[in-house]
mmCIF file of N, CA and C in Angstrom:
data_model
loop_
_atom_site.group_PDB
_atom_site.id
_atom_site.type_symbol
_atom_site.label_atom_id
_atom_site.label_comp_id
_atom_site.label_asym_id
_atom_site.label_seq_id
_atom_site.Cartn_x
_atom_site.Cartn_y
_atom_site.Cartn_z
ATOM 1 N N MET A 1 7.177 91.156 136.841
ATOM 2 C CA MET A 1 6.988 92.252 137.775
ATOM 3 C C MET A 1 8.216 93.155 137.699
ATOM 4 N N ASN A 2 7.991 94.451 137.772
ATOM 5 C CA ASN A 2 9.093 95.405 137.709
ATOM 6 C C ASN A 2 9.902 95.388 139.002
ATOM 7 N N ALA A 3 11.201 95.533 138.840
ATOM 8 C CA ALA A 3 12.077 95.600 140.012
ATOM 9 C C ALA A 3 11.898 96.952 140.700
ATOM 10 N N SER A 4 12.146 96.991 141.977
ATOM 11 C CA SER A 4 12.068 98.245 142.720
ATOM 12 C C SER A 4 13.150 99.195 142.226
ATOM 13 N N PRO A 5 12.845 100.497 142.188
ATOM 14 C CA PRO A 5 13.877 101.446 141.764
ATOM 15 C C PRO A 5 15.034 101.469 142.751
ATOM 16 N N SER A 6 16.209 101.726 142.230
ATOM 17 C CA SER A 6 17.400 101.781 143.071
ATOM 18 C C SER A 6 17.363 103.020 143.954
ATOM 19 N N SER A 7 17.756 102.873 145.195
ATOM 20 C CA SER A 7 17.818 104.020 146.106
ATOM 21 C C SER A 7 19.119 104.792 145.932
ATOM 22 N N THR A 8 20.030 104.264 145.124
ATOM 23 C CA THR A 8 21.310 104.937 144.919
ATOM 24 C C THR A 8 21.458 105.547 143.533
ATOM 25 N N THR A 9 20.486 105.334 142.645
ATOM 26 C CA THR A 9 20.549 105.870 141.293
ATOM 27 C C THR A 9 19.498 106.953 141.144
ATOM 28 N N SER A 10 19.905 108.111 140.658
ATOM 29 C CA SER A 10 18.982 109.227 140.481
ATOM 30 C C SER A 10 18.352 109.166 139.101
ATOM 31 N N GLU A 11 17.099 109.600 138.997
ATOM 32 C CA GLU A 11 16.443 109.686 137.701
ATOM 33 C C GLU A 11 16.800 110.988 136.989
ATOM 34 N N PHE A 12 17.548 111.854 137.640
ATOM 35 C CA PHE A 12 17.937 113.135 137.069
ATOM 36 C C PHE A 12 19.321 113.026 136.438
ATOM 37 N N ALA A 13 19.523 113.780 135.369
ATOM 38 C CA ALA A 13 20.793 113.727 134.647
ATOM 39 C C ALA A 13 21.929 114.352 135.447
ATOM 40 N N THR A 14 21.605 115.358 136.247
ATOM 41 C CA THR A 14 22.649 116.047 137.006
ATOM 42 C C THR A 14 22.195 116.274 138.440
ATOM 43 N N THR A 15 23.139 116.523 139.301
ATOM 44 C CA THR A 15 22.826 116.873 140.686
ATOM 45 C C THR A 15 22.046 118.173 140.734
ATOM 46 N N GLU A 16 22.394 119.120 139.871
ATOM 47 C CA GLU A 16 21.699 120.404 139.823
ATOM 48 C C GLU A 16 20.220 120.213 139.474
ATOM 49 N N ALA A 17 19.945 119.329 138.521
ATOM 50 C CA ALA A 17 18.552 119.060 138.147
ATOM 51 C C ALA A 17 17.790 118.448 139.319
ATOM 52 N N ALA A 18 18.430 117.531 140.019
ATOM 53 C CA ALA A 18 17.793 116.902 141.178
ATOM 54 C C ALA A 18 17.520 117.925 142.274
ATOM 55 N N GLU A 19 18.478 118.793 142.534
ATOM 56 C CA GLU A 19 18.299 119.824 143.568
ATOM 57 C C GLU A 19 17.231 120.829 143.171
ATOM 58 N N THR A 20 17.171 121.182 141.890
ATOM 59 C CA THR A 20 16.140 122.110 141.409
ATOM 60 C C THR A 20 14.756 121.508 141.594
ATOM 61 N N TYR A 21 14.599 120.229 141.225
ATOM 62 C CA TYR A 21 13.322 119.559 141.400
ATOM 63 C C TYR A 21 12.958 119.461 142.876
ATOM 64 N N ASP A 22 13.921 119.085 143.701
ATOM 65 C CA ASP A 22 13.672 118.956 145.131
ATOM 66 C C ASP A 22 13.182 120.272 145.719
ATOM 67 N N HIS A 23 13.806 121.376 145.321
ATOM 68 C CA HIS A 23 13.392 122.697 145.802
ATOM 69 C C HIS A 23 11.964 123.007 145.338
ATOM 70 N N TRP A 24 11.676 122.760 144.054
ATOM 71 C CA TRP A 24 10.336 123.011 143.507
ATOM 72 C C TRP A 24 9.300 122.173 144.262
ATOM 73 N N PHE A 25 9.597 120.881 144.445
ATOM 74 C CA PHE A 25 8.657 119.979 145.098
ATOM 75 C C PHE A 25 8.389 120.400 146.541
ATOM 76 N N ARG A 26 9.431 120.699 147.286
ATOM 77 C CA ARG A 26 9.267 121.108 148.682
ATOM 78 C C ARG A 26 8.487 122.424 148.785
ATOM 79 N N THR A 27 8.713 123.336 147.833
ATOM 80 C CA THR A 27 7.970 124.602 147.814
ATOM 81 C C THR A 27 6.487 124.345 147.597
ATOM 82 N N LYS A 28 6.158 123.444 146.654
ATOM 83 C CA LYS A 28 4.753 123.105 146.382
ATOM 84 C C LYS A 28 4.093 122.456 147.597
ATOM 85 N N VAL A 29 4.787 121.533 148.240
ATOM 86 C CA VAL A 29 4.238 120.855 149.417
ATOM 87 C C VAL A 29 3.993 121.853 150.544
ATOM 88 N N LEU A 30 4.967 122.733 150.793
ATOM 89 C CA LEU A 30 4.820 123.734 151.848
ATOM 90 C C LEU A 30 3.649 124.663 151.559
ATOM 91 N N ALA A 31 3.518 125.092 150.299
ATOM 92 C CA ALA A 31 2.399 125.961 149.929
ATOM 93 C C ALA A 31 1.068 125.241 150.157
ATOM 94 N N SER A 32 1.018 123.976 149.838
ATOM 95 C CA SER A 32 -0.204 123.202 150.043
ATOM 96 C C SER A 32 -0.525 123.063 151.533
ATOM 97 N N LEU A 33 0.482 122.782 152.324
ATOM 98 C CA LEU A 33 0.268 122.654 153.766
ATOM 99 C C LEU A 33 -0.187 123.968 154.399
ATOM 100 N N ASN A 34 0.260 125.077 153.849
ATOM 101 C CA ASN A 34 -0.089 126.393 154.390
ATOM 102 C C ASN A 34 -1.363 126.976 153.772
ATOM 103 N N ASP A 35 -1.968 126.271 152.836
ATOM 104 C CA ASP A 35 -3.182 126.745 152.163
ATOM 105 C C ASP A 35 -4.339 126.720 153.155
ATOM 106 N N ASP A 36 -4.974 127.859 153.341
ATOM 107 C CA ASP A 36 -6.062 127.927 154.323
ATOM 108 C C ASP A 36 -7.449 127.829 153.691
ATOM 109 N N ARG A 37 -7.503 127.506 152.408
ATOM 110 C CA ARG A 37 -8.817 127.323 151.782
ATOM 111 C C ARG A 37 -9.477 126.074 152.353
ATOM 112 N N PRO A 38 -10.809 126.037 152.358
ATOM 113 C CA PRO A 38 -11.490 124.852 152.893
ATOM 114 C C PRO A 38 -11.201 123.627 152.033
ATOM 115 N N THR A 39 -11.159 122.476 152.674
ATOM 116 C CA THR A 39 -10.905 121.229 151.953
ATOM 117 C C THR A 39 -12.222 120.651 151.455
ATOM 118 N N ALA A 40 -12.122 119.729 150.514
ATOM 119 C CA ALA A 40 -13.297 119.034 149.997
ATOM 120 C C ALA A 40 -13.054 117.540 150.137
ATOM 121 N N SER A 41 -14.093 116.816 150.499
ATOM 122 C CA SER A 41 -13.966 115.370 150.650
ATOM 123 C C SER A 41 -13.839 114.721 149.274
ATOM 124 N N HIS A 42 -13.349 113.506 149.253
ATOM 125 C CA HIS A 42 -13.225 112.750 148.009
ATOM 126 C C HIS A 42 -14.591 112.613 147.338
ATOM 127 N N GLU A 43 -15.609 112.334 148.131
ATOM 128 C CA GLU A 43 -16.958 112.155 147.587
ATOM 129 C C GLU A 43 -17.451 113.429 146.911
ATOM 130 N N THR A 44 -17.164 114.593 147.503
ATOM 131 C CA THR A 44 -17.583 115.867 146.926
ATOM 132 C C THR A 44 -16.880 116.118 145.604
ATOM 133 N N VAL A 45 -15.587 115.878 145.573
ATOM 134 C CA VAL A 45 -14.822 116.092 144.347
ATOM 135 C C VAL A 45 -15.300 115.150 143.247
ATOM 136 N N MET A 46 -15.516 113.894 143.581
ATOM 137 C CA MET A 46 -15.979 112.931 142.576
ATOM 138 C C MET A 46 -17.367 113.299 142.054
ATOM 139 N N ALA A 47 -18.229 113.790 142.911
ATOM 140 C CA ALA A 47 -19.560 114.217 142.460
ATOM 141 C C ALA A 47 -19.440 115.392 141.489
ATOM 142 N N GLN A 48 -18.529 116.319 141.768
ATOM 143 C CA GLN A 48 -18.316 117.444 140.861
ATOM 144 C C GLN A 48 -17.760 116.966 139.528
ATOM 145 N N LEU A 49 -16.835 116.008 139.566
ATOM 146 C CA LEU A 49 -16.266 115.480 138.326
ATOM 147 C C LEU A 49 -17.304 114.738 137.493
ATOM 148 N N ARG A 50 -18.205 114.022 138.147
ATOM 149 C CA ARG A 50 -19.251 113.308 137.404
ATOM 150 C C ARG A 50 -20.140 114.275 136.629
ATOM 151 N N LYS A 51 -20.282 115.493 137.127
ATOM 152 C CA LYS A 51 -21.062 116.504 136.414
ATOM 153 C C LYS A 51 -20.300 117.026 135.200
ATOM 154 N N ILE A 52 -18.963 116.966 135.246
ATOM 155 C CA ILE A 52 -18.121 117.493 134.168
ATOM 156 C C ILE A 52 -17.863 116.438 133.099
ATOM 157 N N VAL A 53 -17.556 115.209 133.528
ATOM 158 C CA VAL A 53 -17.225 114.144 132.592
ATOM 159 C C VAL A 53 -18.516 113.527 132.090
ATOM 160 N N THR A 54 -18.700 113.571 130.782
ATOM 161 C CA THR A 54 -19.937 113.065 130.196
ATOM 162 C C THR A 54 -19.627 111.881 129.284
ATOM 163 N N PRO A 55 -20.343 110.773 129.445
ATOM 164 C CA PRO A 55 -20.116 109.622 128.564
ATOM 165 C C PRO A 55 -20.505 109.971 127.127
ATOM 166 N N GLN A 56 -19.713 109.497 126.174
ATOM 167 C CA GLN A 56 -20.003 109.676 124.760
ATOM 168 C C GLN A 56 -20.692 108.417 124.249
ATOM 169 N N THR A 57 -21.332 108.512 123.095
ATOM 170 C CA THR A 57 -22.055 107.360 122.553
ATOM 171 C C THR A 57 -21.125 106.206 122.195
ATOM 172 N N ASP A 58 -19.833 106.504 121.968
ATOM 173 C CA ASP A 58 -18.892 105.437 121.630
ATOM 174 C C ASP A 58 -18.259 104.804 122.871
ATOM 175 N N GLY A 59 -18.754 105.144 124.048
ATOM 176 C CA GLY A 59 -18.242 104.563 125.283
ATOM 177 C C GLY A 59 -17.079 105.319 125.881
ATOM 178 N N ARG A 60 -16.532 106.291 125.146
ATOM 179 C CA ARG A 60 -15.442 107.083 125.688
ATOM 180 C C ARG A 60 -16.031 108.182 126.559
ATOM 181 N N HIS A 61 -15.184 108.942 127.199
ATOM 182 C CA HIS A 61 -15.614 110.052 128.024
ATOM 183 C C HIS A 61 -14.973 111.328 127.509
ATOM 184 N N ALA A 62 -15.617 112.439 127.771
ATOM 185 C CA ALA A 62 -15.034 113.732 127.408
ATOM 186 C C ALA A 62 -15.273 114.675 128.574
ATOM 187 N N TYR A 63 -14.348 115.586 128.750
ATOM 188 C CA TYR A 63 -14.583 116.610 129.749
ATOM 189 C C TYR A 63 -13.970 117.916 129.298
ATOM 190 N N THR A 64 -14.574 118.982 129.743
ATOM 191 C CA THR A 64 -14.073 120.318 129.493
ATOM 192 C C THR A 64 -13.835 120.947 130.848
ATOM 193 N N ALA A 65 -12.700 121.570 131.015
ATOM 194 C CA ALA A 65 -12.382 122.168 132.303
ATOM 195 C C ALA A 65 -11.809 123.557 132.105
ATOM 196 N N THR A 66 -12.239 124.459 132.932
ATOM 197 C CA THR A 66 -11.633 125.780 132.985
ATOM 198 C C THR A 66 -11.007 125.906 134.357
ATOM 199 N N ILE A 67 -9.716 126.132 134.368
ATOM 200 C CA ILE A 67 -8.962 126.126 135.613
ATOM 201 C C ILE A 67 -8.452 127.528 135.892
ATOM 202 N N SER A 68 -8.682 128.013 137.086
ATOM 203 C CA SER A 68 -8.158 129.309 137.496
ATOM 204 C C SER A 68 -6.765 129.104 138.055
ATOM 205 N N LEU A 69 -5.797 129.737 137.439
ATOM 206 C CA LEU A 69 -4.418 129.607 137.878
ATOM 207 C C LEU A 69 -4.084 130.689 138.894
ATOM 208 N N SER A 70 -2.992 130.497 139.606
ATOM 209 C CA SER A 70 -2.638 131.412 140.684
ATOM 210 C C SER A 70 -2.342 132.827 140.198
ATOM 211 N N ASN A 71 -1.990 132.989 138.927
ATOM 212 C CA ASN A 71 -1.699 134.333 138.425
ATOM 213 C C ASN A 71 -2.921 134.965 137.748
ATOM 214 N N ASN A 72 -4.104 134.491 138.125
ATOM 215 C CA ASN A 72 -5.385 135.023 137.646
ATOM 216 C C ASN A 72 -5.610 134.836 136.156
ATOM 217 N N THR A 73 -4.995 133.854 135.558
ATOM 218 C CA THR A 73 -5.274 133.513 134.170
ATOM 219 C C THR A 73 -6.134 132.260 134.156
ATOM 220 N N LEU A 74 -6.786 132.029 133.057
ATOM 221 C CA LEU A 74 -7.636 130.855 132.932
ATOM 222 C C LEU A 74 -7.048 129.912 131.898
ATOM 223 N N CYS A 75 -7.170 128.642 132.156
ATOM 224 C CA CYS A 75 -6.730 127.615 131.226
ATOM 225 C C CYS A 75 -7.966 126.795 130.883
ATOM 226 N N HIS A 76 -8.297 126.728 129.620
ATOM 227 C CA HIS A 76 -9.475 125.975 129.174
ATOM 228 C C HIS A 76 -8.999 124.786 128.369
ATOM 229 N N THR A 77 -9.508 123.606 128.677
ATOM 230 C CA THR A 77 -9.055 122.417 127.962
ATOM 231 C C THR A 77 -10.218 121.461 127.766
ATOM 232 N N GLU A 78 -10.163 120.699 126.682
ATOM 233 C CA GLU A 78 -11.159 119.656 126.452
ATOM 234 C C GLU A 78 -10.404 118.375 126.144
ATOM 235 N N HIS A 79 -10.803 117.290 126.790
ATOM 236 C CA HIS A 79 -10.145 116.010 126.594
ATOM 237 C C HIS A 79 -11.181 114.955 126.276
ATOM 238 N N ARG A 80 -10.794 114.043 125.413
ATOM 239 C CA ARG A 80 -11.623 112.865 125.117
ATOM 240 C C ARG A 80 -10.774 111.631 125.353
ATOM 241 N N PHE A 81 -11.333 110.665 126.061
ATOM 242 C CA PHE A 81 -10.604 109.421 126.310
ATOM 243 C C PHE A 81 -11.565 108.267 126.394
#
């Protein structure tokens, strides 16, 4: 079993890197908390994903996703696993 991570050792190489990450993370959390879009239940999201992820004949799964980013660009990706 893996040992618990140390509370006194940072995973970042420098204090500046840790502070930069902390700022980024807190900004993302605050933006999420302030997001007024309607929420979706876990069941709804999973049902939508089941429509996207299709079983392949070899037992693997594949999905294609088009994601709308905040700067109005689209990211299209296809994954097989």
